[in-house]
């Protein structure tokens, strides 16, 4: 039966790619796990990647696409996981729950009137239970996405329910794992999980069988093949194991007993690295070493890249995986994950990297307000940590105070990055149309002494998703002047440059009597940056007039033009114009890979056109939070960075989390003769090809083309004496303003890779 019951056109399209499929499969089988260092696993080999329901972080759990994709983009010895449920006639099927309600369209196909209420481990549970239907009745039931925070766009493909035999015979997994969660329940309903498991073990190779029920594991221990390992799946510490009436915490206190019927244990990851109530890692337990002393393998579960991680991991799943098998003290024997691509790259590309490993990729790592993903933006903490994290170019968005002091702050509006709205300075709130349509409290209305007394506030760009950054340090650090920033950078031996960002120069000169350009010139000169070559100076602005002013004064600076809107193309004449005053260009991620409802819709030629005239291209902003990434990047910042670097050939990344980008540059997979699939760039638009027409997002208008009028600016006005201040409006303040890119209007308005793609496109070639 085809995975696409009513979508033959897609299958016809895929038949055009057999040679590419062959190449991709050959590459996967050719890659081996990292063996450059001794692993601290029980066997001494690399830990296993166990794909729960296949690549269930993106596709419906246990569907053919999920299993096939997991095999194709994971380490060569990946293990596929099947949660086994039984039908009324004793057929085993792979389904994440013993109810059909969430993971399938059974409520629509079978009707909710066939729901039952049963006791499951003593809890009254209502639903459409697999045990109430014969396998034949489920032929027209399709698997769908059962986790509502994940995309449902693949639900129209009518993925069929698979048996364990289907999974093994069709996808030929290197390893296969059966999880038996509810043997007692099925026994109570007169179907035997024991008989099914013993029977299936004789027809296919099963490498692992797990269950949270001790009685079930003991009942099959002497009957399964010797090559099949039994694993006790551990639930919560206070949960009761129903066949021994002991808590799981109590069972773990007697590992010798577990060894009498099992080869290992599978535990939630917090049994190994506990997490405090406020989301931070606590000291490790001794469970891994205790298990290994008892000659038990230990696997960790509950790895989900699209759920908040401990703040210690800075929303980076690769960092989390490395803490479980590359920490210098212990290594788990495997991880159970919904996103197998992330542990695959962690094991093969990043584990056991030497701290002094050389960079293997070209992109310049440029900070976005320092390490602002972990500390308040543009504070001494954000900058010092960015340096220790491996940033190459440290950035300072220059603001200027009422008394003419230049300092670093991410926004001219102090509300955006301080707690000033909770202070007496709230009465200085006002609206400045040249900067924003909303009210704000602006840097040029406070003296440096007053700025120093403000409390920093960490940026939380994804707070509407309840994703917050490092709350223990949300108000930590101090703001620094531009001269202090330059001194800090000069003393950091690992930096290659500094980036000075300038906005609103025209408004400040004309309306506030402040010259931010002169302040930057003077600070750079006094700090000795005009007479040195160790640190490159980058001057960035969305205002071409600013860059032209700097070009007139000093030809040694790298001038970076920031395109302050998402564009779909750029005119050749406009590129020539930019080249006349800039050496580099900063563009948004969407100007490289446009998105439609978080799916990559394709790619533009913007990078190629700019680089054709030898303009370096920097892309902003790379964040680690999974909601900042398209579905195509699998909730992994490393996959996103890699796709822009290898897939779009960009010259630099501007990031709030420089540690992730700096580590990416050192990964060993970039030096392999053949790049493994888990370190190959995604092909933009490939996932959308797997969405059926009725689930496709509506088409969006293309982004505008950057033309000459968008780039042209009038010369900077002379600095004028500040006019008398208007009366202060003491009324209520509006929400934090969003700054316009420049302090002056434009002269005219603008006009209104391979392998992951092949892995996706090859899915339907196999019969599901």
XYZ file of C-alpha atoms in Angstrom:
768
model
C 0.000 0.000 0.000
C 1.415 3.414 -0.954
C 2.225 5.961 1.724
C 0.384 8.455 -0.453
C -2.966 6.712 -1.078
C -4.342 9.535 -3.176
C -1.301 11.504 -4.223
C 0.172 9.665 -7.235
C 1.482 12.847 -8.852
C 4.096 13.208 -6.138
C 5.297 9.660 -6.634
C 5.633 10.290 -10.380
C 7.739 13.364 -9.691
C 10.026 11.439 -7.391
C 10.790 8.827 -10.035
C 12.892 11.478 -11.767
C 15.553 11.237 -9.053
C 16.750 7.590 -8.851
C 20.419 8.352 -9.485
C 20.497 11.059 -6.836
C 18.847 8.706 -4.388
C 21.530 6.111 -5.051
C 24.264 8.646 -4.401
C 22.642 9.776 -1.177
C 22.210 6.259 0.138
C 25.770 5.359 -0.727
C 27.027 8.393 1.131
C 25.061 7.537 4.267
C 26.348 3.995 4.368
C 29.899 5.194 3.823
C 30.016 7.401 6.883
C 31.121 6.061 10.233
C 30.729 7.290 13.773
C 33.417 9.408 15.351
C 36.070 7.107 16.771
C 38.830 9.644 17.304
C 38.618 9.328 21.070
C 37.697 6.675 23.575
C 34.032 6.926 24.416
C 33.049 6.455 28.048
C 30.162 4.195 27.137
C 29.891 0.652 28.466
C 31.156 -0.782 25.169
C 33.693 1.942 24.457
C 31.919 2.706 21.184
C 29.997 5.823 20.200
C 26.560 6.170 21.792
C 23.534 5.085 19.778
C 20.953 7.401 18.300
C 17.465 5.967 18.802
C 14.840 7.654 16.624
C 11.510 7.605 18.451
C 8.884 6.860 15.824
C 11.451 7.848 13.197
C 11.954 11.571 12.634
C 8.825 12.297 14.665
C 9.898 15.835 15.500
C 8.733 16.858 12.039
C 6.603 14.110 10.504
C 3.737 12.160 12.095
C 5.087 9.697 14.651
C 5.700 6.186 13.262
C 4.784 6.977 9.653
C 6.833 5.681 6.747
C 8.267 9.084 5.894
C 9.422 9.595 9.484
C 11.183 6.214 9.582
C 12.754 6.564 6.152
C 13.936 10.105 6.774
C 15.496 9.113 10.110
C 17.558 6.416 8.406
C 18.727 8.781 5.704
C 19.850 11.764 7.807
C 21.223 10.040 10.915
C 24.394 8.187 11.845
C 24.791 4.881 9.967
C 23.938 2.775 13.028
C 20.726 4.633 13.909
C 18.098 2.558 15.709
C 14.434 2.957 14.788
C 11.975 2.880 17.693
C 8.479 1.411 17.472
C 5.926 1.818 20.255
C 4.001 -1.446 19.888
C 0.236 -1.523 20.381
C -2.037 -4.519 19.735
C -5.264 -4.655 17.772
C -8.296 -6.711 18.741
C -7.053 -9.594 16.582
C -3.550 -9.496 18.083
C -1.723 -7.658 15.307
C 1.118 -5.458 16.514
C 1.268 -1.945 15.115
C 3.648 0.991 15.584
C 1.730 3.803 17.262
C 2.846 6.224 19.994
C -0.169 5.581 22.225
C -2.649 2.781 22.899
C -5.358 5.218 21.852
C -5.869 6.278 18.258
C -7.281 9.705 19.094
C -4.330 12.096 18.773
C -1.873 10.436 16.416
C -4.396 9.357 13.754
C -7.542 10.567 12.029
C -9.505 7.698 13.608
C -12.056 10.021 15.269
C -13.093 11.150 11.781
C -12.826 7.763 10.047
C -14.166 5.483 12.786
C -16.323 7.937 14.710
C -15.992 9.103 18.297
C -19.097 7.074 19.203
C -16.848 4.013 19.307
C -14.802 5.419 22.180
C -14.393 3.345 25.340
C -13.385 4.035 28.913
C -10.777 1.698 30.400
C -8.470 1.644 33.372
C -4.884 2.214 32.233
C -2.456 1.675 35.103
C -5.328 2.420 37.457
C -6.411 5.641 35.706
C -9.806 5.906 33.961
C -8.992 6.754 30.346
C -11.369 7.476 27.487
C -10.607 7.095 23.799
C -10.519 4.976 20.676
C -8.327 2.094 21.841
C -6.438 -0.055 19.349
C -7.608 -3.125 21.221
C -11.212 -2.421 20.179
C -10.510 -2.698 16.441
C -9.295 -5.427 14.133
C -6.308 -4.563 11.992
C -8.495 -4.650 8.881
C -10.639 -1.856 10.308
C -7.568 0.394 10.551
C -6.655 0.164 6.858
C -8.295 3.501 6.107
C -7.005 5.220 9.231
C -4.065 7.566 8.597
C -1.308 8.793 10.873
C -1.288 12.526 11.587
C 0.740 14.910 13.732
C -0.294 14.313 17.336
C 1.656 17.160 18.955
C -0.174 20.386 18.298
C 2.878 22.653 18.530
C 4.353 20.861 15.507
C 3.286 21.456 11.935
C 0.246 19.599 10.646
C 1.037 20.373 7.009
C 1.942 16.750 6.228
C -1.363 15.339 7.487
C -2.909 15.271 4.020
C -0.551 12.531 2.847
C -2.650 9.735 4.368
C 0.241 7.884 5.972
C -0.740 4.287 6.702
C -0.302 2.550 10.049
C 2.706 0.222 9.932
C 3.522 -3.046 11.663
C 7.002 -3.726 13.067
C 7.538 -6.129 10.170
C 6.699 -3.324 7.726
C 9.302 -1.044 9.281
C 12.090 -3.631 9.169
C 11.308 -5.037 5.740
C 10.753 -1.728 3.997
C 13.383 0.524 5.566
C 16.106 -1.999 6.507
C 17.115 -0.092 9.648
C 20.611 -0.740 11.070
C 18.920 -1.311 14.418
C 15.353 -1.861 15.584
C 13.805 -1.238 19.011
C 10.385 -2.367 20.238
C 8.918 -0.551 23.216
C 6.138 -2.379 25.090
C 4.491 0.178 27.332
C 1.274 -1.572 28.404
C 1.590 -5.372 28.527
C -0.702 -5.637 31.566
C -3.407 -3.589 29.839
C -3.426 -5.794 26.745
C -3.413 -8.951 28.866
C -6.512 -7.650 30.631
C -8.150 -7.365 27.202
C -7.286 -10.904 26.177
C -4.539 -10.202 23.674
C -1.010 -11.378 24.424
C 1.848 -8.976 23.933
C 4.235 -11.702 25.021
C 3.100 -14.027 22.234
C 3.336 -11.246 19.675
C 6.844 -10.205 20.698
C 8.171 -13.772 20.738
C 6.605 -14.405 17.344
C 7.906 -11.224 15.718
C 11.389 -11.850 17.138
C 11.527 -15.018 15.068
C 10.588 -13.232 11.834
C 12.657 -10.047 12.032
C 15.783 -8.906 13.852
C 14.908 -6.952 16.978
C 17.930 -5.437 18.689
C 16.225 -3.977 21.743
C 12.971 -4.565 23.601
C 12.032 -2.163 26.384
C 9.186 -1.981 28.834
C 8.417 -0.221 32.109
C 6.905 -3.510 33.358
C 9.370 -5.798 35.096
C 7.019 -8.768 34.891
C 6.855 -8.592 31.113
C 10.633 -8.419 30.676
C 11.157 -11.354 33.034
C 8.542 -13.389 31.169
C 10.399 -13.143 27.845
C 14.003 -13.033 29.098
C 14.694 -16.703 28.432
C 12.765 -16.841 25.152
C 14.088 -13.987 22.992
C 17.225 -14.432 20.854
C 20.512 -13.781 22.598
C 21.173 -10.894 20.240
C 18.096 -9.083 21.551
C 18.760 -6.878 24.561
C 16.060 -6.226 27.151
C 15.839 -2.734 28.623
C 13.873 -1.586 31.666
C 12.194 1.703 30.851
C 12.175 3.812 33.990
C 9.282 6.193 34.593
C 9.065 8.939 37.226
C 10.866 8.365 40.560
C 7.602 8.157 42.531
C 5.677 6.201 39.879
C 4.921 2.617 40.843
C 6.014 -0.296 38.701
C 2.763 -2.262 38.538
C 4.147 -5.812 38.579
C 6.461 -5.393 41.609
C 4.590 -2.600 43.370
C 7.900 -0.758 43.854
C 8.638 2.811 42.861
C 11.118 3.268 40.071
C 13.411 5.140 42.443
C 13.435 2.020 44.601
C 14.151 -0.224 41.631
C 17.120 1.910 40.607
C 18.512 1.376 44.071
C 18.941 -2.305 43.200
C 20.677 -2.378 39.818
C 21.920 -5.890 40.544
C 18.311 -7.111 40.499
C 17.648 -5.342 37.178
C 20.720 -7.052 35.717
C 19.081 -10.453 36.320
C 16.546 -9.844 33.547
C 17.778 -6.831 31.545
C 20.870 -5.607 29.730
C 20.221 -1.960 30.411
C 17.946 0.830 31.546
C 16.245 3.715 29.739
C 15.745 6.738 31.968
C 14.438 10.296 31.526
C 17.425 12.582 31.008
C 16.769 14.435 34.272
C 17.765 11.298 36.198
C 21.294 12.077 34.991
C 21.368 15.869 34.914
C 18.611 17.095 37.267
C 17.055 20.477 36.515
C 16.137 23.006 39.182
C 12.691 24.529 39.458
C 13.920 27.646 37.679
C 15.323 25.708 34.729
C 19.039 25.292 35.451
C 21.167 22.149 35.468
C 22.029 20.721 38.867
C 25.096 18.577 39.685
C 25.117 15.256 37.855
C 23.997 12.098 39.597
C 26.068 8.923 39.744
C 23.489 6.893 37.822
C 25.545 6.445 34.638
C 28.631 5.255 36.459
C 26.509 3.085 38.796
C 24.806 1.447 35.820
C 28.107 0.784 34.085
C 29.551 -0.717 37.256
C 26.590 -3.116 37.226
C 27.348 -3.870 33.545
C 24.111 -2.241 32.466
C 23.818 -0.012 29.438
C 22.044 3.263 30.128
C 20.015 5.200 27.585
C 18.601 8.695 28.163
C 15.172 9.728 26.879
C 12.986 12.833 26.533
C 15.098 14.712 23.985
C 12.866 17.161 22.148
C 14.536 20.026 20.279
C 11.260 21.949 20.042
C 10.657 22.198 23.772
C 12.466 24.593 26.132
C 15.818 23.223 27.271
C 17.690 24.065 30.429
C 18.980 27.630 30.254
C 22.502 26.218 30.554
C 22.187 24.981 26.967
C 21.217 28.359 25.482
C 18.466 26.684 23.405
C 21.102 24.675 21.525
C 20.190 20.958 21.240
C 23.718 19.967 20.172
C 25.087 21.439 23.401
C 22.552 19.427 25.377
C 23.454 16.148 23.665
C 27.167 16.764 24.183
C 26.577 17.155 27.922
C 25.373 13.537 27.996
C 28.278 11.930 26.170
C 31.160 14.385 25.923
C 31.637 15.872 29.358
C 34.911 14.219 30.350
C 33.284 12.176 33.121
C 30.724 9.809 31.615
C 28.796 8.937 28.508
C 25.353 7.458 28.155
C 25.108 4.516 25.779
C 22.421 6.101 23.648
C 19.773 8.805 23.425
C 16.089 8.496 22.513
C 15.124 11.482 20.392
C 12.426 12.908 18.113
C 15.124 14.772 16.121
C 17.859 12.228 15.259
C 19.786 14.638 13.033
C 20.961 16.656 16.061
C 22.584 13.855 18.109
C 24.020 12.464 14.873
C 25.944 15.658 14.200
C 26.819 15.973 17.891
C 28.408 12.511 17.890
C 30.197 12.575 14.565
C 30.975 16.262 14.064
C 31.357 17.925 17.466
C 32.178 15.364 20.177
C 35.752 15.363 21.469
C 36.708 18.507 19.598
C 39.974 19.960 20.794
C 39.528 23.364 22.373
C 42.171 24.681 20.026
C 40.698 23.014 16.932
C 41.104 25.079 13.789
C 38.148 26.569 11.990
C 36.995 24.544 9.004
C 34.495 27.020 7.536
C 34.798 30.595 6.342
C 31.882 32.536 7.819
C 32.879 35.414 10.010
C 31.148 35.163 13.393
C 29.804 38.615 14.275
C 28.001 39.242 17.529
C 24.544 40.752 17.784
C 24.876 43.055 20.817
C 27.510 40.731 22.271
C 26.282 37.400 23.600
C 22.798 38.896 23.943
C 21.161 35.469 23.868
C 22.563 34.820 27.341
C 23.078 38.260 28.903
C 21.560 41.742 28.644
C 22.537 43.277 25.311
C 25.640 45.450 25.032
C 26.659 45.045 28.670
C 30.126 44.176 29.905
C 28.837 40.628 30.586
C 27.464 40.225 27.066
C 30.753 41.371 25.561
C 33.134 39.407 27.785
C 31.129 36.236 27.275
C 30.955 36.758 23.507
C 34.746 36.907 23.479
C 35.096 33.730 25.545
C 32.479 32.059 23.324
C 34.697 32.549 20.277
C 33.169 35.555 18.505
C 35.438 37.027 15.848
C 33.904 40.483 15.383
C 32.444 42.232 18.415
C 29.685 44.758 17.720
C 28.711 48.052 19.319
C 25.532 49.855 18.208
C 26.508 53.410 19.113
C 24.066 55.686 20.876
C 24.943 59.141 22.179
C 23.937 60.752 25.436
C 22.622 64.227 26.127
C 26.125 65.279 27.142
C 27.718 63.823 24.007
C 29.117 60.555 25.360
C 29.031 57.671 22.819
C 28.123 54.317 24.336
C 26.954 50.865 23.257
C 23.258 50.021 23.418
C 21.086 47.889 21.157
C 18.379 50.539 20.716
C 18.105 54.307 20.819
C 14.911 53.723 22.828
C 15.922 52.879 26.377
C 12.644 51.083 27.023
C 13.772 48.253 24.760
C 16.786 47.198 26.794
C 16.487 48.646 30.308
C 13.939 48.849 33.110
C 13.623 52.620 32.640
C 9.847 52.429 32.210
C 9.678 51.491 35.886
C 11.743 54.504 36.934
C 11.068 58.246 37.445
C 12.459 58.806 33.939
C 9.111 57.671 32.572
C 8.112 61.345 32.485
C 10.647 61.874 29.687
C 8.680 59.662 27.344
C 7.803 61.265 24.030
C 7.026 60.527 20.417
C 9.502 61.317 17.668
C 8.007 60.549 14.226
C 11.448 60.536 12.555
C 12.407 57.585 14.769
C 9.185 55.795 15.634
C 5.429 56.073 15.520
C 5.313 55.068 19.190
C 6.497 56.841 22.279
C 9.865 56.128 23.800
C 12.506 57.321 26.234
C 15.538 58.111 24.149
C 19.237 57.848 24.902
C 19.961 61.444 23.861
C 17.601 62.737 26.571
C 19.719 61.321 29.407
C 23.271 62.088 30.512
C 25.871 59.340 30.768
C 25.641 59.510 34.550
C 21.913 58.865 34.300
C 22.454 56.033 31.799
C 24.920 54.375 34.160
C 22.243 54.258 36.848
C 19.832 52.296 34.649
C 19.242 48.572 35.139
C 19.823 46.463 32.021
C 17.053 44.128 30.863
C 17.773 41.051 28.782
C 16.142 40.906 25.351
C 13.358 38.338 25.087
C 12.318 38.408 21.416
C 10.304 35.182 21.731
C 8.504 35.831 24.989
C 5.130 35.401 23.278
C 6.090 31.734 22.912
C 6.998 31.686 26.632
C 10.650 31.273 25.671
C 12.817 33.431 27.915
C 16.547 33.981 28.094
C 18.748 33.258 31.112
C 16.451 34.691 33.809
C 19.062 34.485 36.564
C 21.036 37.150 34.686
C 18.156 39.087 33.152
C 19.173 42.336 34.888
C 22.923 41.774 35.188
C 25.850 43.694 33.759
C 26.788 47.305 33.124
C 26.617 49.467 30.029
C 29.924 50.700 28.666
C 31.096 53.691 26.674
C 32.450 53.330 23.170
C 36.040 54.056 24.356
C 35.720 51.312 26.989
C 34.346 48.946 24.355
C 37.296 49.659 22.070
C 39.742 49.097 24.917
C 38.072 45.791 25.796
C 38.296 44.618 22.187
C 41.931 45.659 21.870
C 42.861 43.551 24.884
C 41.080 40.462 23.526
C 43.661 38.481 21.562
C 41.088 36.244 19.861
C 39.130 38.990 18.090
C 39.718 39.847 14.445
C 37.650 43.020 14.407
C 35.015 45.330 15.815
C 31.773 46.427 14.180
C 30.436 49.900 14.941
C 26.769 50.312 14.031
C 25.345 53.788 13.419
C 21.696 54.777 13.011
C 19.699 58.024 13.151
C 22.789 60.157 12.416
C 20.842 62.723 10.396
C 18.168 63.234 13.061
C 20.722 63.511 15.854
C 22.708 66.141 13.944
C 19.746 68.229 12.807
C 17.383 67.972 15.787
C 19.587 67.148 18.769
C 22.801 68.946 17.871
C 24.788 65.712 18.285
C 27.227 64.235 15.776
C 27.437 60.489 16.275
C 29.821 60.175 13.337
C 32.290 62.638 14.879
C 31.998 60.813 18.208
C 32.888 57.523 16.518
C 35.762 59.069 14.562
C 37.181 60.613 17.721
C 36.858 57.442 19.808
C 38.526 55.257 17.184
C 41.365 57.718 16.761
C 41.991 58.156 20.494
C 41.940 54.380 21.006
C 44.662 53.987 18.391
C 42.555 52.117 15.836
C 43.810 54.355 13.029
C 47.373 53.201 13.575
C 47.002 49.435 13.890
C 46.228 46.432 11.695
C 45.525 43.740 14.292
C 41.819 44.555 14.504
C 39.696 45.337 11.497
C 37.185 48.140 11.949
C 33.769 47.616 10.366
C 31.383 50.558 10.166
C 27.796 49.458 9.544
C 24.787 51.610 8.787
C 21.495 51.452 6.873
C 22.230 55.038 5.821
C 24.465 55.311 2.746
C 25.278 58.917 3.669
C 26.975 57.732 6.867
C 29.143 55.277 4.975
C 30.061 57.907 2.369
C 31.154 60.210 5.167
C 33.418 57.516 6.605
C 34.821 56.685 3.180
C 35.848 60.307 2.752
C 37.612 60.353 6.116
C 39.276 56.914 6.320
C 39.724 54.317 3.585
C 41.039 51.653 5.960
C 37.648 50.847 7.483
C 35.390 48.131 6.066
C 32.097 49.829 5.306
C 29.007 47.650 5.681
C 25.683 48.658 4.173
C 22.745 47.239 6.102
C 19.656 46.523 4.013
C 16.902 47.301 6.487
C 14.109 45.343 4.800
C 13.540 41.877 3.439
C 14.240 41.817 -0.289
C 13.623 39.258 -3.002
C 16.127 40.648 -5.495
C 18.481 43.540 -6.151
C 19.008 45.463 -9.369
C 22.451 45.191 -10.936
C 22.695 48.981 -11.042
C 21.919 49.073 -7.331
C 24.739 46.638 -6.601
C 27.103 48.910 -8.528
C 25.834 51.863 -6.501
C 26.393 50.043 -3.197
C 29.876 49.054 -4.306
C 30.722 52.730 -4.702
C 30.449 53.383 -0.970
C 30.564 49.971 0.785
C 32.727 46.866 0.976
C 30.096 44.565 2.462
C 26.358 44.204 2.814
C 24.211 42.910 5.678
C 20.893 41.344 4.705
C 18.178 39.433 6.532
C 17.825 35.660 6.520
C 14.585 35.952 4.573
C 16.435 37.848 1.826
C 18.382 34.637 1.231
C 15.738 31.981 1.879
C 12.189 33.409 1.772
C 9.673 31.735 4.085
C 5.978 30.992 3.921
C 4.409 30.004 7.242
C 7.793 28.805 8.515
C 8.546 26.723 5.424
C 11.401 27.724 3.152
C 9.763 28.714 -0.122
C 12.937 28.846 -2.193
C 16.071 30.942 -2.509
C 16.998 34.288 -4.031
C 19.986 35.409 -6.104
C 20.755 38.307 -3.788
C 23.922 36.769 -2.309
C 25.293 35.792 -5.726
C 24.629 39.234 -7.195
C 26.346 41.031 -4.329
C 29.323 38.689 -4.269
C 29.716 39.011 -8.046
C 30.969 42.552 -7.415
C 33.151 41.338 -4.552
C 30.849 42.575 -1.823
C 30.978 40.355 1.258
C 27.544 39.295 2.492
C 26.686 39.062 6.174
C 23.308 37.673 7.248
C 21.282 38.508 10.355
C 20.056 37.461 12.851
C 20.814 33.897 13.898
C 19.159 32.929 17.175
C 19.112 29.535 18.874
C 15.437 29.490 19.845
C 13.687 26.925 17.669
C 10.754 29.250 16.922
C 13.169 31.536 15.073
C 13.904 28.818 12.518
C 11.949 27.412 9.591
C 10.637 23.848 9.894
C 13.255 22.914 7.288
C 16.010 23.384 9.879
C 14.603 20.763 12.281
C 14.658 23.016 15.377
C 18.459 23.024 15.350
C 20.484 26.242 15.047
C 23.449 24.280 13.686
C 21.393 22.956 10.772
C 20.283 26.511 9.991
C 23.799 27.964 10.120
C 25.154 25.134 7.999
C 22.479 25.627 5.345
C 23.248 29.330 4.980
C 27.006 28.726 4.924
C 27.196 25.697 2.630
C 23.915 26.235 0.799
C 24.056 29.994 0.224
C 27.806 30.628 0.603
C 27.387 33.622 2.892
C 30.479 35.337 4.279
C 29.374 35.970 7.829
C 26.706 35.270 10.421
C 25.406 37.868 12.845
C 24.259 36.023 15.924
C 22.999 36.512 19.460
C 24.625 33.176 20.375
C 28.206 33.355 19.054
C 29.230 30.153 20.831
C 27.023 28.053 18.539
C 28.410 29.616 15.365
C 32.019 29.494 16.586
C 31.661 25.781 17.374
C 30.089 25.155 13.968
C 33.208 26.448 12.234
C 35.336 23.810 13.960
C 33.235 20.742 13.228
C 35.168 17.830 11.792
C 32.459 16.809 9.331
C 33.420 19.758 7.131
C 36.783 18.089 6.490
C 35.406 14.679 5.529
C 35.929 13.539 1.965
C 32.176 13.224 1.613
C 29.982 15.368 3.813
C 27.477 13.241 5.749
C 23.793 13.946 5.276
C 23.428 15.375 8.762
C 25.931 18.090 7.817
C 24.565 18.753 4.329
C 22.582 21.932 3.635
C 18.849 21.649 3.290
C 17.347 22.403 -0.104
C 14.951 25.377 0.200
C 11.434 24.445 -0.811
C 11.930 20.696 -0.517
C 9.660 20.227 2.480
C 6.856 22.125 0.787
C 6.958 19.517 -1.971
C 5.705 16.979 0.567
C 2.671 19.066 1.479
C -0.527 18.097 -0.304
C -2.414 20.882 -2.128
C -5.169 21.165 0.475
C -2.572 21.807 3.201
C -0.325 24.214 1.288
C -0.012 27.660 2.847
C -1.473 30.460 0.719
C 0.952 32.079 -1.682
C 2.513 35.299 -0.480
C 3.558 38.347 -2.439
C 7.258 38.384 -3.314
C 9.548 40.621 -1.300
C 10.436 43.926 -2.992
C 13.413 44.413 -5.285
C 16.113 46.668 -3.859
C 16.594 49.499 -6.347
C 18.646 52.668 -6.636
C 16.038 54.839 -4.906
C 16.111 52.598 -1.829
C 19.832 53.118 -1.425
C 20.078 56.838 -2.220
C 20.235 59.225 0.748
C 20.788 62.980 1.000
C 24.118 64.023 2.567
C 24.241 64.207 6.335
C 23.057 67.613 7.541
C 25.353 69.871 9.556
C 25.155 69.666 13.320
C 22.763 72.351 14.510
C 22.271 73.753 17.960
C 19.477 71.917 19.731
C 16.135 73.700 19.764
C 14.411 74.379 23.113
C 12.776 71.234 24.484
C 8.961 71.055 24.211
C 6.806 70.687 27.276
C 6.945 67.191 28.736
C 3.829 65.074 28.239
C 3.206 63.297 31.515
C 0.456 61.077 30.141
C 0.632 57.287 29.971
C 3.338 55.759 27.804
C 2.748 53.473 24.892
C 4.325 50.108 24.355
C 7.997 49.904 23.438
C 8.507 51.583 20.052
C 9.945 49.852 17.056
C 12.661 52.088 15.632
C 12.738 53.081 12.007
C 15.982 52.147 10.329
C 17.198 55.684 9.632
C 16.754 59.122 11.059
C 15.866 60.506 7.637
C 13.519 59.419 4.838
C 14.722 57.644 1.738
C 14.680 59.611 -1.478
C 12.272 57.154 -3.037
C 10.200 54.104 -2.074
C 11.223 50.625 -3.170
C 9.173 48.441 -5.496
C 6.206 46.903 -3.874
C 22.050 21.815 -0.355
C 21.495 18.964 -2.016
C 21.432 15.839 0.164
C 18.742 16.629 2.688
C 16.567 17.587 -0.244
C 17.295 14.273 -1.919
C 16.581 12.430 1.300
C 13.157 14.032 1.452
C 12.413 13.555 -2.227
C 13.396 9.892 -2.133
C 10.932 8.947 0.569
C 8.087 7.857 -1.680
C 10.295 5.653 -3.821
C 10.005 2.949 -1.204
C 6.660 1.158 -0.875
C 4.989 1.948 2.432
